[in-house]
Amino acid sequence: MPYRFTDLLPEDFSDSALRADVRKGLTARPKQLPPKWFYDKTGSELFEEITRLPEYYQTRSERAILQAGAARIVASAGARHLVELGSGSSEKTRLLLDHLRAPGSVYTALDVSGSALRQAAEALGVTYPDLRIEAVRADFEQHLPTVLGDGLTGRGRGGRLVVFLGGTIGNLQPAERAAFLAGVRAGLDPGDAFLLGADLVKSPDVLIPAYDDAAGVTAAFNLNLLQVLNSRLGADFDPDDFTHRAVWDESQAWIEMRLRAGRRVEVRLAELDLVAEFEAGEELRTEISAKFTAGRLESELTAAGFAADGWWTDPDGQFSLSMWRPA
């Protein structure tokens, strides 16, 4: 069955958003950038390599949960329509789609990358010829009302399972998380459900190596962000001037990835007409990855108007999937 492609973003969305984020982030104190800019071609390839590292447990832990429990999750949700926020390649989602068997079932994939959406939708169409596939180029932080509204996902009929996998919820600041969860809740009706992937708090002895592996792949991934800025914004970062750091902030219960300047550096970003100055030892935060307890998740989702309806972890208790209903 051919897929339908809907584009809610302006053609220059990525470029304008990058410019805004970099101008804001490199003039802030402390300096910081959101992690979404890691993923150029090289960054995406490096992240795929990260997911196969022995230290990086998240991807295989979430996959283990889905392999063991996808049938039960889909059945428990009563799902006829799967809506995925930040779908990427939709690879793990196949474990859920394998059990989405109700007549007229629909999969709506939302991502900011049109090329990733088209590639995934074409591949899924071959595997699931009876599944209606909707590919929506959109930003889940801006377009939840539209995506979960009548026009795109058939609001009011029930049977929708909105999924947010990969622990991406942890990349959002607390206020951003609260706004996102409230937005999801506002788009759900009785009979709909929300499936959330979230990483769990554990020993720093496990967490830090997951973000600073012995082979240096995560360091290369982090430093590649500077090459992204060089390529897209005419910047003159020298990656050799910076080193990768992963830091566990116990008070916030999150890992921070940072790039530390080894000497005083002045970086020119031609496309922004901006000079960013780094003192020796100054750090640029490139990612937060919050970790959760079951109680913390319940507190945040209850505050957003959800009620708990299912909890699954991998055999080692590293990662969680949880299902929530409108309260």
Tab-separated table of C-alpha atoms in Angstrom:
chain	number	residue	atom	x	y	z
A	1	MET	CA	0.000	0.000	0.000
A	2	PRO	CA	1.572	3.375	-0.961
A	3	TYR	CA	2.368	5.686	1.932
A	4	ARG	CA	1.157	9.262	2.259
A	5	PHE	CA	3.686	12.018	2.974
A	6	THR	CA	2.644	15.204	4.791
A	7	ASP	CA	5.084	18.078	5.306
A	8	LEU	CA	4.318	20.521	8.137
A	9	LEU	CA	7.717	22.213	8.100
A	10	PRO	CA	9.088	25.013	5.904
A	11	GLU	CA	11.772	23.963	3.481
A	12	ASP	CA	14.454	25.837	5.407
A	13	PHE	CA	13.317	24.589	8.836
A	14	SER	CA	16.535	22.720	9.627
A	15	ASP	CA	18.830	25.587	8.626
A	16	SER	CA	16.854	28.282	10.434
A	17	ALA	CA	16.470	26.156	13.571
A	18	LEU	CA	20.192	25.365	13.600
A	19	ARG	CA	21.100	29.034	13.286
A	20	ALA	CA	18.751	29.986	16.107
A	21	ASP	CA	19.952	27.202	18.423
A	22	VAL	CA	23.646	27.905	17.804
A	23	ARG	CA	23.339	31.679	18.210
A	24	LYS	CA	21.414	31.218	21.450
A	25	GLY	CA	23.593	28.376	22.748
A	26	LEU	CA	27.037	29.829	22.031
A	27	THR	CA	26.154	33.200	23.560
A	28	ALA	CA	24.668	31.613	26.692
A	29	ARG	CA	26.468	31.132	29.988
A	30	PRO	CA	27.232	28.290	30.252
A	31	LYS	CA	27.357	27.442	26.539
A	32	GLN	CA	25.034	24.644	25.405
A	33	LEU	CA	23.518	23.107	22.292
A	34	PRO	CA	20.636	20.638	21.902
A	35	PRO	CA	21.626	17.095	20.893
A	36	LYS	CA	19.474	16.993	17.736
A	37	TRP	CA	22.349	18.528	15.732
A	38	PHE	CA	24.587	15.479	16.236
A	39	TYR	CA	22.903	13.620	13.410
A	40	ASP	CA	24.478	14.435	10.081
A	41	LYS	CA	25.498	11.403	7.987
A	42	THR	CA	28.693	10.835	9.994
A	43	GLY	CA	26.952	11.418	13.309
A	44	SER	CA	24.179	8.964	12.454
A	45	GLU	CA	26.716	6.318	11.453
A	46	LEU	CA	28.679	6.864	14.669
A	47	PHE	CA	25.515	6.594	16.755
A	48	GLU	CA	24.660	3.284	15.092
A	49	GLU	CA	28.140	2.121	16.084
A	50	ILE	CA	27.530	3.337	19.646
A	51	THR	CA	24.385	1.213	19.910
A	52	ARG	CA	26.508	-1.896	19.295
A	53	LEU	CA	29.142	-1.092	21.932
A	54	PRO	CA	29.295	-3.325	25.023
A	55	GLU	CA	29.061	-0.295	27.324
A	56	TYR	CA	25.927	1.112	25.684
A	57	TYR	CA	23.013	-0.852	27.093
A	58	GLN	CA	20.019	1.329	26.164
A	59	THR	CA	19.254	0.134	22.644
A	60	ARG	CA	19.597	-3.574	23.366
A	61	SER	CA	17.706	-3.245	26.668
A	62	GLU	CA	14.751	-1.529	25.010
A	63	ARG	CA	14.813	-4.039	22.167
A	64	ALA	CA	14.777	-6.898	24.686
A	65	ILE	CA	11.654	-5.443	26.318
A	66	LEU	CA	9.926	-5.084	22.954
A	67	GLN	CA	10.902	-8.563	21.810
A	68	ALA	CA	9.479	-10.064	24.984
A	69	GLY	CA	6.423	-7.876	25.404
A	70	ALA	CA	5.356	-6.202	22.144
A	71	ALA	CA	2.384	-8.505	21.565
A	72	ARG	CA	1.095	-7.895	25.087
A	73	ILE	CA	1.688	-4.141	24.834
A	74	VAL	CA	-0.231	-3.788	21.559
A	75	ALA	CA	-3.057	-6.006	22.803
A	76	SER	CA	-3.279	-4.224	26.148
A	77	ALA	CA	-3.425	-0.856	24.402
A	78	GLY	CA	-6.148	-2.074	22.040
A	79	ALA	CA	-4.088	-0.400	19.339
A	80	ARG	CA	-5.336	0.022	15.800
A	81	HIS	CA	-3.296	3.110	15.035
A	82	LEU	CA	0.353	3.502	16.080
A	83	VAL	CA	1.655	7.089	16.161
A	84	GLU	CA	5.421	7.386	16.658
A	85	LEU	CA	7.074	10.642	17.688
A	86	GLY	CA	10.663	10.925	16.458
A	87	SER	CA	10.445	7.761	14.359
A	88	GLY	CA	13.873	7.830	12.666
A	89	SER	CA	14.432	4.551	10.831
A	90	SER	CA	11.417	2.888	12.557
A	91	GLU	CA	13.533	-0.241	13.067
A	92	LYS	CA	12.565	-1.005	16.679
A	93	THR	CA	8.994	-0.038	15.876
A	94	ARG	CA	8.713	-3.108	13.656
A	95	LEU	CA	8.522	-5.184	16.830
A	96	LEU	CA	5.250	-3.394	17.626
A	97	LEU	CA	4.005	-3.293	14.028
A	98	ASP	CA	4.346	-7.089	13.821
A	99	HIS	CA	1.376	-7.248	16.218
A	100	LEU	CA	-0.722	-4.392	14.804
A	101	ARG	CA	-3.125	-6.696	13.003
A	102	ALA	CA	-6.574	-5.130	13.309
A	103	PRO	CA	-8.227	-4.540	9.913
A	104	GLY	CA	-7.478	-1.040	8.652
A	105	SER	CA	-4.495	-0.563	10.967
A	106	VAL	CA	-2.454	2.618	10.515
A	107	TYR	CA	1.107	3.644	11.346
A	108	THR	CA	1.874	7.376	11.505
A	109	ALA	CA	5.597	8.169	11.666
A	110	LEU	CA	6.676	11.663	12.662
A	111	ASP	CA	10.202	12.980	12.207
A	112	VAL	CA	11.977	16.190	11.149
A	113	SER	CA	13.950	14.348	8.460
A	114	GLY	CA	11.998	13.941	5.249
A	115	SER	CA	14.601	11.592	3.763
A	116	ALA	CA	14.531	9.306	6.815
A	117	LEU	CA	10.728	9.242	6.733
A	118	ARG	CA	10.551	8.359	3.044
A	119	GLN	CA	13.208	5.678	3.323
A	120	ALA	CA	11.534	4.080	6.346
A	121	ALA	CA	8.042	4.282	4.836
A	122	GLU	CA	9.144	2.630	1.601
A	123	ALA	CA	10.819	-0.226	3.481
A	124	LEU	CA	7.834	-0.691	5.797
A	125	GLY	CA	5.462	-0.768	2.843
A	126	VAL	CA	7.260	-3.828	1.513
A	127	THR	CA	7.114	-5.666	4.857
A	128	TYR	CA	3.573	-4.617	5.788
A	129	PRO	CA	1.625	-4.328	2.520
A	130	ASP	CA	-1.753	-4.152	4.295
A	131	LEU	CA	-0.699	-1.416	6.720
A	132	ARG	CA	-1.650	2.180	5.959
A	133	ILE	CA	1.466	4.277	6.457
A	134	GLU	CA	1.415	8.017	7.062
A	135	ALA	CA	4.784	9.821	7.036
A	136	VAL	CA	4.649	13.281	8.619
A	137	ARG	CA	7.583	15.682	8.525
A	138	ALA	CA	7.064	17.696	11.683
A	139	ASP	CA	8.666	18.762	14.956
A	140	PHE	CA	7.024	17.027	17.911
A	141	GLU	CA	7.810	20.019	20.128
A	142	GLN	CA	5.732	22.265	17.848
A	143	HIS	CA	3.161	20.134	16.070
A	144	LEU	CA	1.545	17.830	18.635
A	145	PRO	CA	-1.873	19.539	18.363
A	146	THR	CA	-1.830	19.092	14.580
A	147	VAL	CA	-0.431	15.557	14.577
A	148	LEU	CA	-2.808	14.302	17.251
A	149	GLY	CA	-5.747	16.276	15.876
A	150	ASP	CA	-8.563	15.109	13.641
A	151	GLY	CA	-6.879	15.650	10.305
A	152	LEU	CA	-3.847	13.404	10.666
A	153	THR	CA	-4.579	10.669	13.188
A	154	GLY	CA	-8.351	10.452	13.457
A	155	ARG	CA	-8.908	11.843	16.922
A	156	GLY	CA	-11.997	10.676	18.772
A	157	ARG	CA	-12.092	7.098	17.505
A	158	GLY	CA	-9.900	5.546	20.217
A	159	GLY	CA	-7.361	2.822	19.600
A	160	ARG	CA	-4.394	5.133	19.090
A	161	LEU	CA	-1.098	4.192	20.721
A	162	VAL	CA	1.328	7.127	20.749
A	163	VAL	CA	4.894	5.898	21.224
A	164	PHE	CA	8.046	7.796	22.218
A	165	LEU	CA	10.933	5.361	22.330
A	166	GLY	CA	14.699	5.368	22.807
A	167	GLY	CA	14.894	7.285	26.073
A	168	THR	CA	14.608	10.555	24.107
A	169	ILE	CA	12.394	11.932	26.895
A	170	GLY	CA	15.619	12.249	28.896
A	171	ASN	CA	17.081	14.764	26.437
A	172	LEU	CA	14.451	17.318	27.427
A	173	GLN	CA	14.910	19.775	30.262
A	174	PRO	CA	12.342	19.381	33.093
A	175	ALA	CA	10.194	22.304	31.861
A	176	GLU	CA	10.391	20.990	28.299
A	177	ARG	CA	9.376	17.518	29.512
A	178	ALA	CA	6.394	18.917	31.366
A	179	ALA	CA	5.254	20.858	28.290
A	180	PHE	CA	5.755	17.854	26.020
A	181	LEU	CA	3.852	15.462	28.281
A	182	ALA	CA	1.024	17.963	28.697
A	183	GLY	CA	0.881	18.283	24.910
A	184	VAL	CA	0.638	14.535	24.417
A	185	ARG	CA	-2.060	14.280	27.082
A	186	ALA	CA	-4.071	17.098	25.492
A	187	GLY	CA	-4.103	15.161	22.227
A	188	LEU	CA	-5.372	11.882	23.687
A	189	ASP	CA	-8.943	10.724	24.213
A	190	PRO	CA	-10.426	7.845	26.215
A	191	GLY	CA	-9.374	4.653	24.481
A	192	ASP	CA	-5.967	6.055	23.464
A	193	ALA	CA	-2.671	5.237	25.189
A	194	PHE	CA	0.904	6.532	25.439
A	195	LEU	CA	3.959	4.225	25.448
A	196	LEU	CA	7.121	5.819	26.832
A	197	GLY	CA	10.697	4.531	26.750
A	198	ALA	CA	12.793	5.875	29.637
A	199	ASP	CA	16.229	5.012	30.953
A	200	LEU	CA	16.497	4.165	34.642
A	201	VAL	CA	18.784	5.488	37.364
A	202	LYS	CA	21.711	3.199	38.024
A	203	SER	CA	25.298	3.286	39.228
A	204	PRO	CA	27.585	5.910	37.640
A	205	ASP	CA	29.952	2.979	37.093
A	206	VAL	CA	27.486	1.794	34.448
A	207	LEU	CA	26.220	5.162	33.229
A	208	ILE	CA	29.473	6.997	32.576
A	209	PRO	CA	31.065	4.287	30.377
A	210	ALA	CA	27.855	4.218	28.323
A	211	TYR	CA	28.640	7.829	27.357
A	212	ASP	CA	32.437	7.579	27.376
A	213	ASP	CA	33.309	4.170	25.930
A	214	ALA	CA	36.788	2.697	25.914
A	215	ALA	CA	36.997	2.683	22.100
A	216	GLY	CA	36.325	6.417	21.898
A	217	VAL	CA	33.314	6.129	19.596
A	218	THR	CA	31.149	8.396	21.762
A	219	ALA	CA	33.970	10.937	21.905
A	220	ALA	CA	34.138	10.941	18.097
A	221	PHE	CA	30.344	11.300	17.965
A	222	ASN	CA	30.418	14.292	20.305
A	223	LEU	CA	33.335	15.978	18.534
A	224	ASN	CA	31.659	15.477	15.160
A	225	LEU	CA	29.142	18.128	16.237
A	226	LEU	CA	31.901	20.682	15.664
A	227	GLN	CA	32.303	19.427	12.095
A	228	VAL	CA	28.550	19.833	11.611
A	229	LEU	CA	28.874	23.486	12.621
A	230	ASN	CA	31.897	23.924	10.367
A	231	SER	CA	30.071	22.449	7.393
A	232	ARG	CA	26.695	24.104	7.834
A	233	LEU	CA	27.573	27.447	9.390
A	234	GLY	CA	31.026	28.166	7.973
A	235	ALA	CA	32.578	27.806	11.423
A	236	ASP	CA	36.293	27.202	11.981
A	237	PHE	CA	36.240	24.876	14.980
A	238	ASP	CA	39.348	22.695	15.296
A	239	PRO	CA	38.174	19.495	17.030
A	240	ASP	CA	41.719	19.005	18.334
A	241	ASP	CA	41.131	22.021	20.594
A	242	PHE	CA	38.389	20.152	22.477
A	243	THR	CA	38.029	16.956	24.478
A	244	HIS	CA	34.936	14.876	25.203
A	245	ARG	CA	33.616	14.554	28.752
A	246	ALA	CA	30.723	12.616	30.271
A	247	VAL	CA	29.624	13.789	33.736
A	248	TRP	CA	26.994	12.335	36.079
A	249	ASP	CA	25.025	15.077	37.841
A	250	GLU	CA	23.470	13.275	40.792
A	251	SER	CA	21.391	16.288	41.871
A	252	GLN	CA	19.613	16.361	38.488
A	253	ALA	CA	19.826	12.597	37.894
A	254	TRP	CA	21.240	13.074	34.412
A	255	ILE	CA	24.357	12.507	32.376
A	256	GLU	CA	25.842	15.520	30.638
A	257	MET	CA	27.998	15.255	27.552
A	258	ARG	CA	30.363	18.172	27.200
A	259	LEU	CA	33.184	19.430	24.999
A	260	ARG	CA	35.998	21.087	26.963
A	261	ALA	CA	38.339	23.629	25.391
A	262	GLY	CA	41.972	22.713	25.999
A	263	ARG	CA	43.153	26.290	25.424
A	264	ARG	CA	41.697	29.725	24.818
A	265	VAL	CA	39.881	29.580	21.483
A	266	GLU	CA	38.105	32.088	19.246
A	267	VAL	CA	35.733	30.463	16.764
A	268	ARG	CA	34.257	32.361	13.848
A	269	LEU	CA	30.900	31.277	12.467
A	270	ALA	CA	30.651	33.001	9.109
A	271	GLU	CA	26.969	32.234	8.471
A	272	LEU	CA	26.014	33.870	11.775
A	273	ASP	CA	28.526	36.723	11.697
A	274	LEU	CA	29.420	35.548	15.190
A	275	VAL	CA	32.626	34.993	17.128
A	276	ALA	CA	32.380	32.531	20.022
A	277	GLU	CA	35.120	32.757	22.644
A	278	PHE	CA	36.099	29.807	24.837
A	279	GLU	CA	38.415	30.199	27.795
A	280	ALA	CA	40.829	27.353	28.552
A	281	GLY	CA	38.819	24.712	30.387
A	282	GLU	CA	35.452	26.190	29.390
A	283	GLU	CA	32.845	23.605	28.425
A	284	LEU	CA	30.081	23.404	25.863
A	285	ARG	CA	27.245	21.141	26.994
A	286	THR	CA	25.987	19.114	24.034
A	287	GLU	CA	23.507	16.742	25.677
A	288	ILE	CA	21.666	15.946	28.845
A	289	SER	CA	20.283	12.449	29.304
A	290	ALA	CA	18.026	12.254	32.334
A	291	LYS	CA	17.538	8.953	34.144
A	292	PHE	CA	14.373	8.054	35.990
A	293	THR	CA	12.916	5.970	38.778
A	294	ALA	CA	9.434	4.513	38.486
A	295	GLY	CA	8.289	6.990	41.119
A	296	ARG	CA	9.695	9.991	39.295
A	297	LEU	CA	8.040	8.943	36.040
A	298	GLU	CA	4.724	8.432	37.784
A	299	SER	CA	4.977	11.836	39.445
A	300	GLU	CA	5.712	13.656	36.175
A	301	LEU	CA	3.087	11.830	34.128
A	302	THR	CA	0.434	12.105	36.815
A	303	ALA	CA	1.077	15.858	36.922
A	304	ALA	CA	0.501	15.914	33.141
A	305	GLY	CA	-2.867	14.160	33.501
A	306	PHE	CA	-1.991	10.501	32.913
A	307	ALA	CA	-2.767	7.320	34.828
A	308	ALA	CA	-0.383	4.354	34.820
A	309	ASP	CA	-1.449	1.306	32.816
A	310	GLY	CA	1.636	-0.893	32.398
A	311	TRP	CA	5.315	-1.216	33.307
A	312	TRP	CA	8.011	-3.346	31.655
A	313	THR	CA	11.775	-3.593	32.116
A	314	ASP	CA	14.536	-5.716	30.623
A	315	PRO	CA	15.905	-8.667	32.659
A	316	ASP	CA	18.679	-6.484	34.119
A	317	GLY	CA	16.341	-3.643	35.067
A	318	GLN	CA	18.329	-1.133	33.025
A	319	PHE	CA	15.569	0.443	30.926
A	320	SER	CA	11.797	0.832	31.064
A	321	LEU	CA	8.752	0.943	28.866
A	322	SER	CA	5.623	2.244	30.509
A	323	MET	CA	2.072	2.704	29.263
A	324	TRP	CA	-0.184	5.549	30.304
A	325	ARG	CA	-3.844	6.435	29.787
A	326	PRO	CA	-5.663	9.744	30.022
A	327	ALA	CA	-6.668	10.115	33.660
